[in-house]
Short mmCIF file of C-alpha atoms and ligand atoms in Angstrom, two decimals:
data_model
loop_
_atom_site.label_atom_id
_atom_site.label_comp_id
_atom_site.label_asym_id
_atom_site.label_seq_id
_atom_site.Cartn_x
_atom_site.Cartn_y
_atom_site.Cartn_z
CA MET V 8 -8.96 62.40 120.44
CA LYS V 9 -11.19 61.21 117.82
CA PHE V 10 -13.07 63.38 114.88
CA GLY V 11 -16.34 63.60 116.61
CA THR V 12 -14.87 64.94 120.13
CA LYS V 13 -12.39 67.15 118.08
CA VAL V 14 -15.22 69.35 116.47
CA ILE V 15 -16.66 69.92 119.98
CA HIS V 16 -13.44 70.60 121.73
CA ASN V 17 -11.47 72.50 119.09
CA GLY V 18 -9.50 74.77 121.78
CA TYR V 19 -11.95 77.11 121.59
CA GLU V 20 -14.98 75.67 123.21
CA ILE V 21 -14.87 77.82 126.64
CA ASP V 22 -14.33 81.48 126.26
CA LYS V 23 -11.90 82.27 128.08
CA CYS V 24 -12.98 85.46 129.00
CA THR V 25 -16.75 84.74 130.26
CA GLY V 26 -17.20 80.87 130.19
CA ALA V 27 -19.59 81.03 127.34
CA LEU V 28 -19.75 78.07 125.67
CA SER V 29 -19.51 79.44 122.36
CA ILE V 30 -16.87 82.01 121.01
CA PRO V 31 -17.96 85.85 121.01
CA ILE V 32 -17.97 87.37 118.20
CA TYR V 33 -15.95 90.45 118.04
CA GLN V 34 -17.48 92.89 115.51
CA ALA V 35 -14.30 94.92 115.38
CA SER V 36 -12.44 96.31 112.76
CA THR V 37 -9.38 98.07 115.19
CA TYR V 38 -8.15 97.24 118.73
CA HIS V 39 -6.67 99.31 121.56
CA GLN V 40 -2.80 99.88 121.32
CA GLN V 41 -2.32 100.16 125.09
CA ASP V 42 1.91 100.44 123.95
CA ILE V 43 2.75 102.28 120.70
CA ASP V 44 6.28 100.23 121.49
CA ASN V 45 4.76 96.96 121.89
CA PRO V 46 1.90 96.29 119.22
CA PRO V 47 -0.43 93.98 120.40
CA GLU V 48 -1.99 90.41 118.83
CA PHE V 49 -4.68 91.84 117.22
CA ASP V 50 -4.35 95.54 115.47
CA TYR V 51 -6.67 95.49 112.33
CA SER V 52 -9.29 92.78 111.37
CA ARG V 53 -7.81 92.41 108.30
CA SER V 54 -4.45 91.29 109.68
CA GLY V 55 -6.48 89.43 112.48
CA ASN V 56 -9.99 89.27 114.13
CA PRO V 57 -10.83 86.77 117.22
CA THR V 58 -13.47 85.19 115.90
CA ARG V 59 -11.76 84.42 112.41
CA LYS V 60 -8.38 83.10 114.61
CA ALA V 61 -10.76 80.75 116.49
CA LEU V 62 -12.45 79.30 113.15
CA GLU V 63 -8.88 79.28 111.44
CA GLU V 64 -7.10 77.49 114.00
CA THR V 65 -10.14 74.85 114.51
CA ILE V 66 -9.64 73.92 110.78
CA ALA V 67 -5.91 73.38 110.86
CA PHE V 68 -6.60 71.26 114.17
CA LEU V 69 -9.17 69.23 111.74
CA GLU V 70 -7.13 68.86 109.07
CA CYS V 71 -3.86 67.67 110.86
CA GLY V 72 -1.95 71.57 109.51
CA ASP V 73 0.21 74.06 110.80
CA LYS V 74 -2.34 77.08 109.98
CA GLY V 75 -5.39 77.88 108.84
CA PHE V 76 -6.53 81.03 106.79
CA ALA V 77 -10.41 82.13 106.42
CA PHE V 78 -11.51 83.98 103.44
CA SER V 79 -14.76 85.50 102.23
CA SER V 80 -15.27 82.50 99.87
CA GLY V 81 -13.97 79.88 98.70
CA MET V 82 -12.54 81.38 95.30
CA ALA V 83 -10.96 83.84 97.13
CA ALA V 84 -9.30 80.82 99.65
CA ILE V 85 -8.37 79.47 95.75
CA SER V 86 -7.46 82.44 94.41
CA SER V 87 -4.99 83.42 96.96
CA VAL V 88 -3.25 80.30 97.08
CA LEU V 89 -3.12 80.83 93.27
CA SER V 90 -1.48 83.77 93.61
CA ILE V 91 1.77 82.49 96.00
CA PHE V 92 3.05 81.47 92.65
CA SER V 93 4.63 84.30 90.26
CA THR V 94 4.94 85.06 86.52
CA GLY V 95 6.61 82.04 84.69
CA ASP V 96 5.38 79.48 86.67
CA HIS V 97 3.53 76.57 85.71
CA ILE V 98 1.03 74.72 87.52
CA VAL V 99 -1.07 71.48 86.76
CA ILE V 100 -4.54 71.27 87.58
CA CYS V 101 -7.15 68.31 87.10
CA GLU V 102 -9.45 68.70 83.84
CA ASP V 103 -12.58 68.45 85.98
CA VAL V 104 -11.58 71.14 88.67
CA TYR V 105 -14.84 73.01 90.05
CA GLY V 106 -16.00 75.50 87.69
CA GLY V 107 -14.36 78.48 89.10
CA THR V 108 -11.55 77.65 89.54
CA TYR V 109 -11.20 76.58 85.77
CA ARG V 110 -12.54 80.37 85.16
CA VAL V 111 -9.81 82.64 87.71
CA SER V 112 -6.95 80.22 86.01
CA ASN V 113 -8.04 80.90 82.16
CA ASN V 114 -9.33 84.62 82.64
CA ILE V 115 -6.71 86.34 85.61
CA PHE V 116 -3.81 84.32 86.14
CA ASN V 117 -3.27 83.72 82.60
CA ARG V 118 -3.13 87.50 82.27
CA TYR V 119 -0.79 87.54 84.66
CA GLY V 120 1.81 85.05 83.49
CA ILE V 121 0.99 81.68 85.01
CA GLU V 122 0.74 79.14 83.19
CA ILE V 123 -2.11 76.53 83.47
CA SER V 124 -2.05 72.89 82.05
CA PHE V 125 -5.43 70.98 82.57
CA VAL V 126 -5.03 67.31 83.05
CA ASN V 127 -6.83 64.08 83.26
CA ALA V 128 -5.87 63.56 87.20
CA GLY V 129 -7.40 60.14 86.69
CA ASP V 130 -4.26 58.86 84.89
CA LEU V 131 -1.01 59.66 86.89
CA SER V 132 1.25 59.26 83.67
CA GLU V 133 -0.63 61.48 82.28
CA ILE V 134 -0.07 64.24 85.57
CA GLU V 135 3.84 62.82 85.28
CA ASN V 136 4.09 63.80 81.65
CA SER V 137 2.60 67.29 81.79
CA ILE V 138 5.77 68.69 84.57
CA LYS V 139 8.10 70.77 83.36
CA SER V 140 10.74 72.65 84.64
CA SER V 141 9.01 75.90 85.36
CA THR V 142 5.94 74.01 87.10
CA LYS V 143 5.65 74.25 90.57
CA ALA V 144 2.07 72.45 91.84
CA ILE V 145 -0.47 70.40 91.29
CA PHE V 146 -3.57 71.24 92.06
CA LEU V 147 -6.32 68.12 92.56
CA GLU V 148 -9.83 67.91 93.36
CA THR V 149 -11.18 64.09 94.16
CA PRO V 150 -13.84 63.14 93.97
CA SER V 151 -14.03 65.29 91.00
CA ASN V 152 -17.51 67.61 90.34
CA PRO V 153 -19.86 66.06 89.27
CA LEU V 154 -18.63 61.90 87.69
CA MET V 155 -17.32 61.69 90.80
CA LYS V 156 -13.98 60.50 89.32
CA ILE V 157 -11.39 59.45 91.88
CA THR V 158 -7.71 60.51 91.94
CA ASP V 159 -5.06 58.76 93.38
CA LEU V 160 -3.77 61.16 95.83
CA LYS V 161 -0.70 59.24 97.39
CA GLY V 162 0.38 58.42 93.63
CA ALA V 163 0.10 62.19 92.67
CA ILE V 164 1.63 63.60 95.76
CA LYS V 165 5.21 61.04 95.50
CA ILE V 166 5.09 61.74 91.42
CA ALA V 167 5.08 65.62 93.08
CA LYS V 168 7.47 65.27 95.72
CA ASN V 169 9.78 63.65 93.69
CA LYS V 170 10.24 66.40 91.43
CA GLY V 171 9.58 69.38 94.41
CA LEU V 172 6.60 70.32 93.81
CA LEU V 173 3.72 71.39 96.04
CA VAL V 174 0.20 69.65 96.11
CA ILE V 175 -2.99 71.62 96.68
CA VAL V 176 -6.12 69.67 97.50
CA ASP V 177 -9.45 71.02 96.99
CA ASN V 178 -11.19 68.91 99.17
CA THR V 179 -14.84 71.17 99.71
CA PHE V 180 -16.40 67.04 98.94
CA MET V 181 -15.02 65.15 101.76
CA SER V 182 -14.59 67.80 104.00
CA PRO V 183 -11.80 67.36 107.16
CA TYR V 184 -13.81 64.18 108.39
CA LEU V 185 -13.54 62.18 105.23
CA GLN V 186 -10.28 62.90 103.64
CA ARG V 187 -7.29 64.37 104.73
CA PRO V 188 -4.84 64.97 102.17
CA LEU V 189 -2.46 66.67 104.50
CA GLU V 190 -1.70 63.86 106.49
CA LEU V 191 -1.36 61.83 102.66
CA GLY V 192 1.57 64.33 101.90
CA ALA V 193 -0.08 67.18 100.56
CA ASP V 194 0.66 70.93 101.59
CA ILE V 195 -1.98 72.99 101.27
CA VAL V 196 -5.62 72.16 101.36
CA ILE V 197 -8.84 74.55 100.23
CA HIS V 198 -12.59 74.30 101.14
CA SER V 199 -15.65 76.13 100.02
CA ALA V 200 -16.25 76.17 103.81
CA THR V 201 -20.21 77.58 101.94
CA LYS V 202 -21.00 73.68 101.42
CA PHE V 203 -20.19 70.99 104.43
CA ILE V 204 -18.59 72.83 106.49
CA GLY V 205 -21.51 75.82 106.48
CA GLY V 206 -23.64 73.28 106.34
CA HIS V 207 -27.09 75.12 106.14
CA SER V 208 -27.14 77.03 103.03
CA ASP V 209 -26.71 80.18 105.19
CA VAL V 210 -22.84 81.41 104.84
CA VAL V 211 -20.38 82.02 101.53
CA GLY V 212 -16.88 81.49 103.14
CA GLY V 213 -13.47 79.52 101.67
CA LEU V 214 -10.56 77.79 104.20
CA VAL V 215 -6.80 76.78 103.16
CA VAL V 216 -5.09 74.64 105.75
CA VAL V 217 -0.67 74.55 104.85
CA LYS V 218 1.95 72.55 106.50
CA GLY V 219 4.92 74.13 107.63
CA LYS V 220 5.74 78.12 108.67
CA GLU V 221 7.48 78.88 104.96
CA LEU V 222 3.70 77.98 103.31
CA ALA V 223 2.29 80.03 106.17
CA ARG V 224 4.11 82.95 105.43
CA LYS V 225 2.86 83.29 102.07
CA VAL V 226 -0.12 82.64 102.35
CA TYR V 227 -0.70 85.35 105.46
CA SER V 228 1.10 87.50 103.08
CA VAL V 229 -1.90 87.16 100.37
CA GLN V 230 -4.34 87.17 102.79
CA ASN V 231 -3.43 90.19 104.87
CA GLY V 232 -2.01 92.13 101.35
CA PHE V 233 -5.03 91.19 99.03
CA GLY V 234 -7.74 91.79 102.02
CA ALA V 235 -10.26 88.81 100.98
CA ILE V 236 -10.95 88.05 104.88
CA LEU V 237 -13.88 86.37 106.17
CA GLY V 238 -16.19 88.69 108.22
CA PRO V 239 -16.66 87.39 112.48
CA GLN V 240 -20.33 86.64 111.57
CA ASP V 241 -19.27 84.53 109.14
CA SER V 242 -16.57 83.30 110.83
CA TRP V 243 -18.57 82.05 114.03
CA LEU V 244 -21.70 80.52 111.82
CA LEU V 245 -18.45 78.16 109.76
CA LEU V 246 -17.92 77.37 113.82
CA ARG V 247 -20.78 76.65 114.75
CA GLY V 248 -21.81 74.26 111.81
CA LEU V 249 -18.46 72.79 112.20
CA LYS V 250 -19.63 71.28 115.44
CA THR V 251 -22.38 68.85 113.78
CA LEU V 252 -20.00 68.55 110.31
CA LYS V 253 -19.65 64.12 111.52
CA VAL V 254 -23.17 63.42 112.46
CA ARG V 255 -24.95 65.55 109.27
CA MET V 256 -21.89 63.52 107.14
CA ASP V 257 -22.35 60.41 108.59
CA TYR V 258 -26.18 60.80 108.21
CA GLN V 259 -26.11 62.22 105.08
CA GLN V 260 -24.26 59.77 103.16
CA ASN V 261 -26.12 56.91 104.75
CA ASN V 262 -28.72 58.91 103.08
CA ALA V 263 -26.94 59.03 99.52
CA LEU V 264 -26.00 55.38 99.48
CA ILE V 265 -29.38 54.17 99.67
CA LEU V 266 -30.36 56.49 97.37
CA ALA V 267 -27.48 55.47 95.11
CA LYS V 268 -28.63 51.69 95.18
CA TRP V 269 -32.32 53.14 94.63
CA LEU V 270 -31.59 54.78 91.69
CA LEU V 271 -29.40 51.95 90.05
CA GLU V 272 -32.95 49.45 90.14
CA GLN V 273 -34.51 52.53 88.24
CA PRO V 274 -35.23 52.06 84.38
CA LYS V 275 -35.33 55.39 83.52
CA VAL V 276 -31.92 55.77 85.27
CA SER V 277 -28.84 54.32 82.98
CA LYS V 278 -25.71 54.86 84.87
CA VAL V 279 -25.08 56.44 88.80
CA PHE V 280 -21.99 57.94 89.42
CA TYR V 281 -21.42 57.43 93.39
CA PRO V 282 -17.86 56.49 95.03
CA GLY V 283 -19.98 54.46 97.77
CA LEU V 284 -21.23 52.08 94.57
CA GLU V 285 -19.41 48.48 94.72
CA ASN V 286 -18.61 49.25 90.80
CA HIS V 287 -17.70 52.87 90.99
CA PRO V 288 -14.44 53.20 89.07
CA GLY V 289 -11.52 54.07 91.30
CA ARG V 290 -13.64 53.18 94.72
CA GLU V 291 -10.72 50.94 96.07
CA ILE V 292 -7.94 54.08 95.98
CA HIS V 293 -11.04 56.01 97.26
CA PHE V 294 -11.15 54.26 100.36
CA SER V 295 -7.75 54.09 100.93
CA GLN V 296 -7.32 57.99 101.29
CA ALA V 297 -11.02 58.36 102.43
CA GLN V 298 -13.30 57.15 105.25
CA GLY V 299 -16.53 57.36 103.44
CA PRO V 300 -17.77 58.49 100.10
CA GLY V 301 -19.60 61.71 100.92
CA ALA V 302 -23.15 62.41 100.67
CA VAL V 303 -22.95 64.10 96.60
CA LEU V 304 -24.26 62.11 93.84
CA SER V 305 -24.97 62.30 89.99
CA PHE V 306 -26.90 59.87 88.26
CA LYS V 307 -28.04 60.06 83.73
CA THR V 308 -31.69 59.43 82.99
CA THR V 309 -32.30 57.38 79.70
CA GLY V 310 -33.07 60.25 77.72
CA ASN V 311 -32.64 64.13 77.84
CA GLU V 312 -35.93 64.67 78.06
CA THR V 313 -36.71 62.37 81.25
CA ALA V 314 -33.60 64.90 82.94
CA ARG V 315 -35.56 67.73 82.17
CA SER V 316 -38.77 66.39 83.39
CA PHE V 317 -37.43 65.33 86.40
CA MET V 318 -35.88 68.98 87.25
CA ASN V 319 -38.90 70.25 86.62
CA ASN V 320 -41.31 67.86 88.84
CA ILE V 321 -39.27 67.60 91.70
CA ARG V 322 -41.00 68.70 95.25
CA LEU V 323 -38.92 68.36 98.29
CA ALA V 324 -35.61 68.83 96.86
CA ALA V 325 -34.69 72.33 95.94
CA VAL V 326 -33.29 72.94 92.26
CA ALA V 327 -30.08 75.16 92.97
CA VAL V 328 -26.51 75.23 92.39
CA SER V 329 -24.54 74.27 95.45
CA LEU V 330 -24.44 71.81 97.71
CA GLY V 331 -23.44 70.16 101.66
CA GLY V 332 -26.74 71.86 103.72
CA VAL V 333 -29.17 69.59 105.21
CA GLU V 334 -31.68 70.21 102.48
CA THR V 335 -31.23 68.14 99.48
CA ILE V 336 -30.24 69.52 96.43
CA VAL V 337 -30.64 68.58 92.53
CA SER V 338 -28.98 70.36 89.97
CA TYR V 339 -28.65 70.65 86.43
CA PRO V 340 -25.13 70.72 85.75
CA VAL V 341 -25.21 71.59 82.10
CA LYS V 342 -27.31 74.35 82.84
CA MET V 343 -25.91 74.99 86.23
CA SER V 344 -22.61 74.83 86.95
CA HIS V 345 -20.83 73.72 83.95
CA ALA V 346 -22.77 76.20 80.93
CA SER V 347 -20.00 78.33 80.67
CA ILE V 348 -18.06 75.39 79.69
CA PRO V 349 -18.47 74.91 75.65
CA ARG V 350 -20.59 71.97 74.80
CA GLN V 351 -18.30 69.77 72.87
CA GLU V 352 -15.46 70.00 75.78
CA ARG V 353 -18.83 69.53 78.27
CA GLU V 354 -19.18 66.01 76.20
CA ARG V 355 -15.63 65.33 76.16
CA LEU V 356 -15.97 64.77 80.23
CA GLY V 357 -19.15 63.16 80.12
CA ILE V 358 -21.55 66.33 81.08
CA SER V 359 -24.27 65.88 79.14
CA ASP V 360 -27.80 66.89 79.08
CA ASN V 361 -29.44 63.90 81.09
CA LEU V 362 -26.88 64.30 83.94
CA ILE V 363 -28.11 65.41 87.14
CA ARG V 364 -26.58 66.41 90.67
CA VAL V 365 -27.73 65.33 93.93
CA SER V 366 -26.26 66.49 96.76
CA VAL V 367 -28.28 64.23 99.73
CA GLY V 368 -29.52 66.03 102.70
CA LEU V 369 -31.10 65.55 106.22
CA GLU V 370 -34.72 64.24 105.35
CA GLU V 371 -36.05 61.16 105.75
CA ILE V 372 -34.71 58.78 102.95
CA GLU V 373 -38.39 57.34 102.89
CA ASP V 374 -39.32 60.75 101.45
CA LEU V 375 -36.24 61.74 99.43
CA ILE V 376 -37.10 58.88 97.52
CA ALA V 377 -41.23 59.04 97.35
CA ASP V 378 -39.99 62.43 95.75
CA PHE V 379 -37.33 61.06 93.60
CA GLU V 380 -40.23 58.14 92.13
CA GLN V 381 -42.94 60.97 91.37
CA ALA V 382 -40.04 63.59 89.94
CA LEU V 383 -38.81 59.77 87.36
CA LYS V 384 -42.26 59.57 86.88
C1 LIG N 3 -18.53 75.85 95.21
C2 LIG N 3 -17.09 74.85 95.05
C3 LIG N 3 -16.04 75.75 95.29
C4 LIG N 3 -16.08 77.81 95.50
O1 LIG N 3 -16.83 78.08 96.37
P1 LIG N 3 -17.78 79.25 96.73
O2 LIG N 3 -17.50 79.23 97.93
O3 LIG N 3 -18.94 79.53 95.97
O4 LIG N 3 -16.73 80.64 96.70
C5 LIG N 3 -14.30 75.80 94.76
N1 LIG N 3 -14.45 74.01 94.57
C6 LIG N 3 -15.43 73.40 94.90
C7 LIG N 3 -14.98 72.04 95.17
C8 LIG N 3 -16.86 73.14 94.96
O5 LIG N 3 -17.87 72.66 95.13
#
């Protein structure tokens, strides 16, 4: 089956008990045990819940992995994956990783003796040179946030496999529709399901998919032990969101391409970052590992004042953090997602005061362009 069919026919499209075309929300914490010598599949909802299981199997199916896990947020998913490592282990992470991943690495996991190096993963030799005998994994995110830098997944995976390292990919920006890292040889995929998978800015959640029994056992042990599980209501919302993932993404990335090209022509815009544009650095690598450019772009205005007045004058688009919803969201990274990174480091990464990030939604493109035009003026 092709992806657009798989999101609808995920194995849970008809409820086995009632024939309902929607999986029930099993709002239960515990389960009756008929025979104490033979415990049933579900005994307590931290360990397993039927609605969460439907979501976990669906995301594993869509990412072409062996086992899926649902967590209470994207950060809970990332932190739970990092918790499979031990004191003394070294992990290599791309330097423009999501801010929360940077913080949890530097403020929490370092206190448990997990050593983390941040490298420019756009340069494969930097990845290779940062590997040492204690290195256990490489953690990547492509395209990166907010400058849409591309990492060569196949190249990085090859380096990792030669050294016996795990490859973990945060696939939030692409979703399983556009990019499936496990098919390229990665071992673990993570999503902030809060973004494109939920798709409606109404739920916070995280998903993990792994390859192989051994990793499944390790992640399950953290999920059940640490307990940062997703509740049944939110699992159901993500199952519903997934059904329209393909049509939303198709429409949103079509909008994004038109908007990116329009922005390129504006005299007050100095630069546009979007893998769908001809001259985007790494575009060829991106399209060798992903099926589309996605619906997030960023741009720089000619002056800092223009960026500030754009943010204050935009009307139709929401001004907010987060992305991937049905509505267009503009954000101002230096004051929002990247505010906690010291200015000097931010500037080295290219996250300047004239940078604006856009998550393009499902509005009609003419209305969006009219809004952007008045806000730029
Ligand atoms: C939002 C986001 C996260 C964190 O997810 P939450 O659901 O907010 O905890 C992680 N990675 C990326 C790329 C994100 O955009």
